Amino acid sequence: MSIIAQSTPDPMPALYLLGAVLCAVAIVYRLATSRLSTRYPPGPPGKPLVGNILDVEPQGAWTKLTKYKEIYGDLVYFHGLGNSILVLNSLEAITDLFEKKASTYSDRPWFTVSMPLLPYGAEWRTQRKLAHAALSPSAVRKYHIVQEDLAALLCKEIMDTPNDFFVHVRMAAERLVLIVTYGLSVNTADSQYISHADATMHMITKNTVPGAFLCDLLPWMKHLPSWVPFQREATRGRGMIDTLVTMPFEHVKRDMDAGIAQPSLTRELLESADCDANTLHHIKWMAGSLYGAGGETTYSTVLNCILAMVLHPDKLKKAQDELDRVVGTARMPLISDKADLPYVNALIKEIMRWRPVLPLGLARCSNAEDVYRGYTIPKGTIVIPNVWSIAFEPRGLYSPDLFEPERWLVSDKEDMPLDPADWTFGFARRICPGKHLAENSVFIFISTLLAMFDISPPKDGQVRVEFEKGMVSYPLPFECTLGPRSEAKAAQIRERAAQTTV
Ligand code: HEM
């Protein structure tokens, strides 16, 4: 007989199993019902698992996203792979979220490969205070003379080598930021810093459109080994940014120790602050963020203007007539002429509307779940202000597709589109701190160029009208004929450029 006794089955494991199954059923039911009861904003249809998130083709997405406005309205939602992106297609929606709900929508997404844009928090607030003080409307008045000097140098360089106008415009914008931020002379800036800044900015503009790298949409990919291509790119990108920020900052500190530092925003802050390691860190990164953000946006606007003038000679003529009448021909324009030049101001507004240099603004990230217009917006959603759709909203007397500075000169505001001053520089708490400096730069570079040069198509008449599709959108290289309007203007340029002190 068998000595193996039959044991009585223990009922507990079966009960555990039953409990686990019931729990799983409850969880699945809850998830399914909560998903059904949660209303997300509308968006294109999705596929299983990946949803519709891969519909966002990052490069040059603004035109497609603007078309979606006709189908889905002000809010277009993309989701899948654990991520969500909300595109805001109207100023009303942008104001409702970025301004009225600023504590939820002032954070930045983390762009893995390029720029560690500061999250909304204590460090950002400290840097922001420093930037505001240094770049307030009254503080930027002291840079007028530097900006006028750089405009004169820009004219001289274009006059000497007109085919290189792209490079000259870029240099003028970057030199300004380097002078204001670090007090570096044009020669030092040119020889030591600008080429590295160009390479870095190129990397940033390519990679900062949300989703430019799949790892921004798939957070777990950030933990892949360092030999994975985008991880290598990320390490390289962060190294480039660190060099961009550290080199000129150390330059100022060295010059201060030697007693030869020129006046600058960084020197001012270093002199006024109690410089423990933490404050040094804040000043260094605040200065670096101005340097990184300030050059490319300004030169894109000026290049857009040159292109617009090649395409619209009648508008150039009107601006020149006004400049000749108001400024006269005995001198070059000054920033103080701005208030007396309505046509030139209208033309600059139109350039900003015709080709917004940041067509998708700079993305934000929600830091809490929210409900807007009855739709749920999950925490961590990347929120994109599609300013392109505001620029091309059919409003006012003229079609948005035309280049018409006159649209800004009609007497009734109701007949105008939404003013670029209200959306070009961003919104609410994260509005561009360089706005006042930038408005002056754009004004003086453009009005000086228009006052001194004739701008027309190249000899073969072929003008390339294509634009970079990264975060900052500027014209791709095009040819044009740029020459002083007269021998007297040429002499004036030479004379004024020789007097510059930058
Ligand atoms: C035409 C020229 C310029 C345009 C169109 C422009 C536009 C913008 C926009 C749209 C933003 C994002 C704001 C938001 O998220 O709501 C921004 C941010 C920023 N801009 Fe500008 N900008 C220009 C020039 C400058 C200049 C000259 C500087 C510095 C001297 C500068 C420094 C910055 C900085 C530091 C940020 C980041 C602010 C933050 O994240 O809190 N910008 N700019």
Coordinates of C-alpha atoms and ligand atoms in Angstrom, one line a residue:
M1 CA 0.0 0.0 0.0
S2 CA 1.1 3.3 -0.7
I3 CA 2.5 5.2 2.2
I4 CA 1.9 8.5 0.5
A5 CA -1.0 10.1 2.2
Q6 CA -3.4 12.2 0.1
S7 CA -3.2 15.7 1.5
T8 CA -6.3 17.9 1.7
P9 CA -6.0 20.8 -0.8
D10 CA -5.3 24.2 0.9
P11 CA -8.2 26.6 -0.1
M12 CA -6.0 29.7 0.3
P13 CA -4.1 29.9 -3.1
A14 CA -7.4 29.5 -5.0
L15 CA -8.9 32.3 -3.0
Y16 CA -5.8 34.5 -3.7
L17 CA -6.1 33.7 -7.4
L18 CA -9.8 34.6 -7.4
G19 CA -9.1 37.8 -5.5
A20 CA -6.3 38.7 -8.0
V21 CA -8.6 38.1 -11.0
L22 CA -11.4 40.2 -9.5
C23 CA -8.9 43.0 -8.8
A24 CA -7.6 42.9 -12.3
V25 CA -11.2 42.9 -13.7
A26 CA -12.0 45.9 -11.5
I27 CA -8.8 47.8 -12.6
V28 CA -9.5 47.1 -16.3
Y29 CA -13.1 48.1 -15.9
R30 CA -12.1 51.3 -14.1
L31 CA -9.5 52.2 -16.7
A32 CA -12.0 51.5 -19.5
T33 CA -14.8 53.5 -18.0
S34 CA -12.6 56.4 -16.9
R35 CA -11.2 56.5 -20.4
L36 CA -14.7 56.5 -21.8
S37 CA -15.8 59.2 -19.4
T38 CA -12.7 61.4 -20.0
R39 CA -13.1 63.7 -23.0
Y40 CA -9.9 64.7 -24.6
P41 CA -9.7 67.6 -27.2
P42 CA -10.4 66.5 -30.8
G43 CA -7.6 65.5 -33.1
P44 CA -6.9 63.2 -36.1
P45 CA -7.9 59.6 -35.8
G46 CA -5.3 57.3 -34.2
K47 CA -3.9 53.8 -34.6
P48 CA -3.9 51.2 -31.8
L49 CA -1.1 51.8 -29.2
V50 CA 0.7 54.7 -31.1
G51 CA -2.5 56.8 -31.2
N52 CA -2.1 59.8 -33.5
I53 CA 1.1 61.1 -32.0
L54 CA 3.2 60.2 -35.0
D55 CA 1.0 62.5 -37.1
V56 CA 3.0 65.4 -35.8
E57 CA 5.7 65.7 -38.4
P58 CA 7.9 68.1 -36.4
Q59 CA 9.8 69.9 -39.2
G60 CA 7.6 72.6 -40.7
A61 CA 4.5 71.3 -38.9
W62 CA 2.8 74.7 -38.6
T63 CA 1.1 74.7 -42.0
K64 CA -0.4 71.2 -41.4
L65 CA -1.4 72.2 -37.9
T66 CA -3.1 75.3 -39.2
K67 CA -5.1 73.2 -41.7
Y68 CA -6.2 71.0 -38.8
K69 CA -7.8 74.1 -37.3
E70 CA -10.4 74.1 -40.0
I71 CA -11.3 70.5 -39.1
Y72 CA -10.9 70.4 -35.3
G73 CA -10.9 74.0 -34.2
D74 CA -8.8 75.9 -31.7
L75 CA -7.6 72.8 -29.9
V76 CA -5.9 69.8 -31.7
Y77 CA -4.8 66.9 -29.5
F78 CA -2.3 64.2 -30.3
H79 CA -1.6 61.3 -28.0
G80 CA -0.1 57.8 -27.9
L81 CA 3.0 56.0 -26.6
G82 CA 2.4 57.6 -23.1
N83 CA 2.6 61.2 -24.4
S84 CA 0.2 64.0 -25.3
I85 CA 0.6 67.1 -27.3
L86 CA -2.0 69.9 -27.4
V87 CA -1.8 72.5 -30.2
L88 CA -3.5 75.8 -29.5
N89 CA -4.7 77.5 -32.7
S90 CA -6.0 80.8 -31.4
L91 CA -4.9 83.7 -29.3
E92 CA -8.0 83.2 -27.1
A93 CA -7.0 79.6 -26.2
I94 CA -3.4 80.6 -25.7
T95 CA -4.4 83.5 -23.4
D96 CA -6.8 81.3 -21.5
L97 CA -4.1 78.7 -20.7
F98 CA -0.8 80.5 -20.7
E99 CA -2.1 83.7 -19.0
K100 CA -5.2 82.8 -17.0
K101 CA -3.8 79.4 -15.9
A102 CA -0.2 80.5 -15.8
S103 CA 0.7 78.3 -12.8
T104 CA -0.2 75.2 -14.8
Y105 CA 1.2 76.2 -18.2
S106 CA 4.5 78.0 -17.6
D107 CA 6.8 75.0 -17.6
R108 CA 9.0 73.9 -20.5
P109 CA 9.3 70.4 -21.9
W110 CA 12.7 68.8 -21.6
F111 CA 14.3 68.6 -25.0
T112 CA 16.7 65.7 -24.7
V113 CA 19.1 66.5 -27.5
S114 CA 19.4 70.2 -27.3
M115 CA 18.5 72.9 -24.9
P116 CA 17.8 72.3 -21.3
L117 CA 15.2 75.1 -21.2
L118 CA 14.7 75.9 -17.6
P119 CA 11.6 74.4 -15.9
Y120 CA 9.2 76.8 -14.2
G121 CA 10.5 77.1 -10.6
A122 CA 12.8 78.9 -8.2
E123 CA 15.8 78.8 -10.5
W124 CA 13.9 80.1 -13.5
R125 CA 12.3 82.9 -11.3
T126 CA 15.8 84.0 -10.1
Q127 CA 17.2 84.1 -13.6
R128 CA 14.1 85.8 -14.9
K129 CA 14.3 88.6 -12.3
L130 CA 18.0 89.3 -13.4
A131 CA 17.0 89.3 -17.1
H132 CA 14.1 91.6 -16.5
A133 CA 16.1 94.2 -14.6
A134 CA 18.9 94.1 -17.2
L135 CA 16.5 94.3 -20.2
S136 CA 13.7 96.6 -19.1
P137 CA 12.5 99.3 -21.5
S138 CA 14.5 101.9 -19.6
A139 CA 17.6 99.7 -19.2
V140 CA 17.9 99.0 -22.9
R141 CA 18.1 102.7 -23.7
K142 CA 21.8 102.6 -23.0
Y143 CA 22.3 100.2 -25.9
H144 CA 20.9 102.5 -28.5
I145 CA 24.3 103.8 -29.6
V146 CA 25.7 100.2 -29.8
Q147 CA 22.8 99.2 -31.9
E148 CA 23.2 102.2 -34.2
D149 CA 26.9 101.5 -34.5
L150 CA 26.2 97.9 -35.5
A151 CA 23.7 99.0 -38.1
A152 CA 26.3 101.3 -39.6
L153 CA 28.9 98.4 -39.6
L154 CA 26.3 96.1 -41.2
C155 CA 25.8 98.6 -44.0
K156 CA 29.5 99.0 -44.6
E157 CA 30.1 95.2 -44.7
I158 CA 27.1 94.7 -47.1
M159 CA 28.4 97.5 -49.3
D160 CA 31.9 95.9 -49.4
T161 CA 30.7 92.3 -50.1
P162 CA 27.0 92.3 -50.9
N163 CA 26.9 88.7 -51.9
D164 CA 27.7 87.8 -48.3
F165 CA 24.7 89.6 -46.8
F166 CA 23.4 86.5 -45.0
V167 CA 26.7 86.3 -43.0
H168 CA 26.7 90.1 -42.3
V169 CA 23.2 90.1 -41.0
R170 CA 23.9 87.1 -38.8
M171 CA 27.1 88.7 -37.4
A172 CA 25.3 92.0 -36.6
A173 CA 22.6 90.2 -34.6
E174 CA 25.1 88.0 -32.7
R175 CA 27.6 90.8 -32.1
L176 CA 24.9 92.8 -30.4
V177 CA 24.0 90.0 -28.0
L178 CA 27.7 89.4 -27.2
I179 CA 28.3 93.1 -26.6
V180 CA 25.2 93.6 -24.4
T181 CA 25.7 90.4 -22.5
Y182 CA 29.4 90.2 -22.1
G183 CA 30.9 93.5 -23.3
L184 CA 33.0 91.7 -25.9
S185 CA 34.3 93.9 -28.8
V186 CA 33.3 93.0 -32.3
N187 CA 36.8 91.6 -33.0
T188 CA 36.9 89.3 -30.0
A189 CA 33.3 88.2 -30.6
D190 CA 34.0 87.4 -34.3
S191 CA 37.2 85.6 -33.8
Q192 CA 36.5 83.6 -30.6
Y193 CA 32.8 83.0 -30.2
I194 CA 30.5 83.5 -33.2
S195 CA 31.4 80.3 -35.2
H196 CA 30.8 78.1 -32.1
A197 CA 27.5 79.9 -31.4
D198 CA 26.4 79.4 -35.0
A199 CA 27.1 75.6 -34.8
T200 CA 25.3 75.4 -31.5
M201 CA 22.3 77.4 -32.6
H202 CA 22.0 75.3 -35.7
M203 CA 21.9 72.2 -33.5
I204 CA 19.3 73.8 -31.2
T205 CA 17.0 75.0 -33.9
K206 CA 17.0 71.6 -35.5
N207 CA 16.3 69.7 -32.3
T208 CA 13.9 71.9 -30.3
V209 CA 10.7 71.5 -32.3
P210 CA 8.9 69.1 -29.9
G211 CA 9.2 65.6 -31.1
A212 CA 12.2 66.4 -33.4
F213 CA 13.7 63.4 -31.7
L214 CA 11.6 60.4 -31.0
C215 CA 13.1 60.2 -27.5
D216 CA 11.2 63.4 -26.6
L217 CA 8.0 61.5 -27.2
L218 CA 9.2 58.2 -25.7
P219 CA 10.8 59.1 -22.4
W220 CA 12.1 55.6 -21.7
M221 CA 14.4 55.9 -24.7
K222 CA 16.5 58.4 -22.8
H223 CA 17.8 55.5 -20.7
L224 CA 19.2 53.6 -23.7
P225 CA 23.0 53.1 -23.8
S226 CA 25.3 56.0 -24.8
W227 CA 26.2 54.5 -28.2
V228 CA 22.6 54.8 -29.4
P229 CA 22.8 57.6 -32.1
F230 CA 20.6 60.2 -30.5
Q231 CA 22.2 59.6 -27.1
R232 CA 25.5 60.5 -28.7
E233 CA 23.9 63.5 -30.3
A234 CA 22.4 64.5 -26.9
T235 CA 25.8 64.3 -25.2
R236 CA 27.4 66.3 -28.0
G237 CA 24.6 68.9 -27.9
R238 CA 24.9 69.4 -24.1
G239 CA 28.7 69.7 -24.4
M240 CA 28.2 72.4 -27.1
I241 CA 25.7 74.4 -25.0
D242 CA 28.0 74.1 -22.0
T243 CA 30.9 75.6 -24.0
L244 CA 28.6 78.3 -25.4
V245 CA 27.6 79.4 -22.0
T246 CA 30.9 79.0 -20.1
M247 CA 33.5 80.4 -22.5
P248 CA 32.3 84.1 -22.6
F249 CA 31.3 84.1 -19.0
E250 CA 34.8 83.0 -17.9
H251 CA 36.2 85.7 -20.3
V252 CA 34.3 88.4 -18.4
K253 CA 35.5 87.1 -15.0
R254 CA 39.1 87.0 -16.2
D255 CA 38.8 90.5 -17.6
M256 CA 37.3 91.7 -14.3
D257 CA 40.2 90.2 -12.3
A258 CA 42.6 92.0 -14.6
G259 CA 40.5 95.3 -14.3
I260 CA 39.9 95.5 -18.0
A261 CA 36.3 94.2 -18.3
Q262 CA 34.1 96.4 -20.5
P263 CA 30.6 97.4 -19.2
S264 CA 28.1 94.6 -19.8
L265 CA 25.1 92.9 -18.3
T266 CA 27.2 90.1 -16.9
R267 CA 29.8 92.5 -15.3
E268 CA 27.0 94.5 -13.8
L269 CA 25.4 91.5 -12.2
L270 CA 28.7 90.1 -11.0
E271 CA 29.5 93.4 -9.4
S272 CA 26.1 93.9 -7.8
A273 CA 25.6 90.4 -6.4
D274 CA 27.1 88.6 -3.4
C275 CA 28.7 85.9 -5.6
D276 CA 28.5 82.6 -3.9
A277 CA 28.7 79.5 -6.2
N278 CA 24.9 79.4 -6.6
T279 CA 24.6 83.1 -7.7
L280 CA 27.5 82.6 -10.1
H281 CA 25.7 79.7 -11.6
H282 CA 22.5 81.7 -12.0
I283 CA 24.2 84.6 -13.6
K284 CA 26.2 82.4 -16.0
W285 CA 23.1 80.6 -17.2
M286 CA 21.0 83.7 -17.4
A287 CA 23.6 85.4 -19.6
G288 CA 24.0 82.2 -21.6
S289 CA 20.2 81.9 -22.3
L290 CA 20.2 85.5 -23.6
Y291 CA 23.1 84.8 -25.8
G292 CA 21.5 81.6 -27.1
A293 CA 18.0 83.1 -27.6
G294 CA 18.8 86.5 -28.9
G295 CA 20.8 86.3 -32.1
E296 CA 19.0 83.9 -34.4
T297 CA 15.5 85.4 -33.9
T298 CA 16.8 88.9 -34.7
Y299 CA 18.7 88.0 -37.8
S300 CA 15.8 85.9 -39.1
T301 CA 13.5 89.0 -39.0
V302 CA 16.0 91.1 -40.9
L303 CA 16.6 88.5 -43.5
N304 CA 12.8 88.1 -43.9
C305 CA 12.7 91.8 -44.5
I306 CA 15.3 91.7 -47.2
L307 CA 13.5 88.9 -49.0
A308 CA 10.1 90.8 -48.7
M309 CA 11.7 93.9 -50.2
V310 CA 13.1 91.9 -53.2
L311 CA 9.6 90.6 -53.8
H312 CA 7.7 93.9 -53.2
P313 CA 9.7 96.9 -54.6
D314 CA 6.7 99.2 -54.3
K315 CA 6.7 98.7 -50.5
L316 CA 10.4 99.4 -50.4
K317 CA 9.9 102.6 -52.3
K318 CA 7.2 103.8 -49.9
A319 CA 9.4 103.1 -46.9
Q320 CA 12.4 104.9 -48.5
D321 CA 10.2 108.0 -49.3
E322 CA 9.1 108.1 -45.7
L323 CA 12.7 107.8 -44.4
D324 CA 13.9 110.5 -46.7
R325 CA 11.1 112.8 -45.7
V326 CA 11.4 112.2 -41.9
V327 CA 15.1 111.4 -41.3
G328 CA 16.4 113.5 -44.2
T329 CA 19.4 112.5 -46.3
A330 CA 22.1 114.2 -44.2
R331 CA 22.3 111.4 -41.6
M332 CA 21.4 107.7 -41.0
P333 CA 18.3 106.8 -38.9
L334 CA 18.4 106.7 -35.1
I335 CA 16.3 104.7 -32.7
S336 CA 14.8 107.9 -31.5
D337 CA 13.2 108.4 -35.1
K338 CA 11.0 105.3 -34.5
A339 CA 7.9 107.1 -33.3
D340 CA 7.9 109.3 -36.4
L341 CA 8.0 106.5 -39.0
P342 CA 4.5 105.0 -39.2
Y343 CA 5.0 103.3 -42.6
V344 CA 8.3 101.7 -41.6
N345 CA 6.7 100.5 -38.3
A346 CA 3.8 99.0 -40.3
L347 CA 6.2 97.3 -42.7
I348 CA 8.1 95.8 -39.7
K349 CA 4.8 94.5 -38.2
E350 CA 3.9 93.0 -41.6
I351 CA 7.3 91.2 -41.8
M352 CA 6.6 89.7 -38.4
R353 CA 3.2 88.6 -39.5
W354 CA 4.1 87.4 -43.0
R355 CA 6.8 85.0 -41.7
P356 CA 6.7 84.5 -37.9
V357 CA 10.3 83.6 -37.0
L358 CA 9.1 81.2 -34.3
P359 CA 6.0 79.8 -36.1
L360 CA 5.2 77.4 -33.2
G361 CA 6.5 79.8 -30.4
L362 CA 8.3 77.9 -27.7
A363 CA 6.5 74.9 -26.3
R364 CA 5.2 74.7 -22.8
C365 CA 4.4 71.7 -20.6
S366 CA 1.5 71.4 -18.2
N367 CA 2.5 70.5 -14.7
A368 CA -1.0 69.3 -13.5
E369 CA -4.1 67.8 -15.0
D370 CA -6.5 70.4 -16.2
V371 CA -10.0 70.7 -17.7
Y372 CA -10.5 73.3 -20.5
R373 CA -13.7 73.9 -22.5
G374 CA -14.9 70.6 -21.0
Y375 CA -11.8 68.6 -22.3
T376 CA -9.3 66.9 -20.0
I377 CA -5.6 67.9 -20.6
P378 CA -3.4 65.4 -18.8
K379 CA -0.4 66.5 -16.7
G380 CA 2.8 66.5 -18.7
T381 CA 1.1 67.5 -22.0
I382 CA 3.3 69.4 -24.3
V383 CA 1.4 72.6 -25.3
I384 CA 2.3 74.3 -28.5
P385 CA 1.1 77.8 -29.3
N386 CA 0.6 77.7 -33.1
V387 CA 1.3 81.4 -33.8
W388 CA 1.3 80.7 -37.5
S389 CA -2.4 80.1 -37.4
I390 CA -2.9 83.5 -35.7
A391 CA -0.7 85.2 -38.3
F392 CA -2.8 83.7 -41.2
E393 CA -6.2 84.1 -39.6
P394 CA -8.5 85.8 -42.2
R395 CA -9.2 89.1 -40.4
G396 CA -9.4 92.7 -41.5
L397 CA -9.5 94.3 -44.9
Y398 CA -6.7 92.4 -46.6
S399 CA -6.1 88.7 -47.4
P400 CA -3.6 87.2 -44.9
D401 CA -1.7 85.7 -47.9
L402 CA -0.7 89.1 -49.2
F403 CA 2.3 91.2 -48.0
E404 CA 0.5 94.4 -47.2
P405 CA 2.0 96.8 -44.6
E406 CA -1.0 99.0 -45.3
R407 CA -3.2 96.6 -43.3
W408 CA -1.6 98.1 -40.2
L409 CA -2.5 101.7 -41.2
V410 CA -6.3 101.5 -41.4
S411 CA -8.0 103.7 -38.9
D412 CA -10.3 101.1 -37.2
K413 CA -8.6 98.4 -35.2
E414 CA -11.5 96.1 -36.0
D415 CA -10.3 96.0 -39.6
M416 CA -6.8 94.8 -38.6
P417 CA -5.4 91.4 -37.9
L418 CA -4.2 90.6 -34.4
D419 CA -1.1 92.7 -33.6
P420 CA 2.2 90.7 -33.8
A421 CA 3.3 92.7 -30.7
D422 CA 0.8 90.5 -28.8
W423 CA 2.1 87.2 -30.0
T424 CA 5.5 87.3 -31.7
F425 CA 7.4 87.5 -28.4
G426 CA 5.4 84.9 -26.6
F427 CA 3.1 85.1 -23.7
A428 CA 2.5 85.9 -20.0
R429 CA 5.1 84.8 -17.5
R430 CA 7.5 83.4 -20.1
I431 CA 7.2 86.2 -22.6
C432 CA 10.6 87.0 -24.3
P433 CA 12.7 89.0 -21.8
G434 CA 14.7 90.4 -24.8
K435 CA 11.6 91.9 -26.4
H436 CA 12.5 95.6 -25.9
L437 CA 16.1 95.1 -27.0
A438 CA 15.0 93.1 -30.0
E439 CA 12.4 95.6 -31.1
N440 CA 15.0 98.3 -31.2
S441 CA 17.5 96.1 -33.0
V442 CA 15.0 95.0 -35.6
F443 CA 13.9 98.7 -36.1
I444 CA 17.4 100.1 -36.5
F445 CA 18.8 97.3 -38.7
I446 CA 15.8 97.4 -41.0
S447 CA 15.3 101.2 -41.2
T448 CA 19.1 101.8 -41.8
L449 CA 19.2 99.2 -44.5
L450 CA 16.1 100.6 -46.3
A451 CA 17.4 104.2 -46.0
M452 CA 20.8 103.4 -47.4
F453 CA 20.3 100.5 -49.9
D454 CA 18.4 99.6 -53.0
I455 CA 17.3 96.0 -52.8
S456 CA 16.2 94.2 -56.0
P457 CA 16.1 90.7 -57.5
P458 CA 19.4 89.2 -58.8
K459 CA 20.3 89.7 -62.4
D460 CA 18.7 86.4 -63.6
G461 CA 15.4 87.5 -61.8
Q462 CA 15.2 84.2 -60.0
V463 CA 14.4 84.6 -56.3
R464 CA 14.3 81.5 -54.1
V465 CA 11.5 81.7 -51.5
E466 CA 12.0 78.8 -49.2
F467 CA 12.3 78.7 -45.4
E468 CA 14.2 76.7 -42.8
K469 CA 11.7 74.3 -41.0
G470 CA 13.2 74.1 -37.5
M471 CA 12.2 75.9 -34.4
V472 CA 13.4 79.2 -35.9
S473 CA 12.2 79.7 -39.5
Y474 CA 14.4 81.9 -41.7
P475 CA 14.8 82.2 -45.4
L476 CA 17.1 79.6 -47.0
P477 CA 20.0 81.3 -49.0
F478 CA 18.6 83.4 -51.8
E479 CA 20.3 85.9 -54.1
C480 CA 19.5 89.6 -54.5
T481 CA 21.1 92.8 -55.6
L482 CA 22.0 95.1 -52.8
G483 CA 23.8 98.4 -53.4
P484 CA 23.9 101.9 -51.9
R485 CA 21.2 104.2 -53.2
S486 CA 23.7 106.8 -54.3
E487 CA 27.3 107.8 -54.1
A488 CA 26.4 110.2 -51.3
K489 CA 24.8 107.4 -49.3
A490 CA 28.0 105.2 -49.9
A491 CA 30.2 108.0 -48.5
Q492 CA 27.8 108.4 -45.5
I493 CA 28.1 104.7 -44.8
R494 CA 31.9 104.8 -44.9
E495 CA 32.1 107.9 -42.7
R496 CA 29.6 106.6 -40.1
A497 CA 31.2 103.1 -39.9
A498 CA 34.6 104.7 -39.3
Q499 CA 33.1 106.5 -36.2
T500 CA 31.9 103.3 -34.5
T501 CA 33.3 102.4 -31.1
V502 CA 32.1 98.7 -30.8
Ligands
HEM1 C1 12.9 89.4 -33.1 C2 13.5 88.9 -32.1 C3 13.0 88.0 -31.0 C4 11.8 87.2 -31.1 C5 10.7 87.2 -32.2 C6 11.7 86.4 -29.8 C7 10.7 85.6 -29.5 C8 10.7 84.8 -28.4 C9 9.6 83.9 -28.0 C10 8.3 83.6 -28.9 C11 9.9 83.3 -26.8 C12 9.1 82.2 -26.1 C13 8.2 82.9 -25.1 C14 7.1 82.0 -24.5 O1 7.3 80.9 -24.3 O2 6.0 82.5 -24.4 C15 11.2 83.8 -26.4 C16 11.9 83.4 -25.3 C17 13.1 84.0 -24.9 N1 13.8 85.0 -25.5 FE1 13.3 85.9 -27.2 N2 12.8 86.7 -29.1 C18 13.6 87.6 -29.8 C19 14.8 88.2 -29.3 C20 15.4 88.0 -28.1 C21 16.6 88.7 -27.6 C22 17.3 89.8 -28.4 C23 16.9 88.1 -26.4 C24 18.0 88.4 -25.5 C25 18.8 89.4 -25.5 C26 15.9 87.0 -26.2 C27 15.9 86.2 -25.1 C28 14.9 85.2 -24.8 C29 15.0 84.3 -23.7 C30 16.1 84.2 -22.6 C31 13.9 83.5 -23.8 C32 13.5 82.3 -22.8 C33 12.5 82.8 -21.8 C34 12.0 81.7 -20.8 O3 12.1 80.6 -21.2 O4 11.5 82.1 -19.8 N3 15.0 87.0 -27.2 N4 11.6 84.8 -27.4

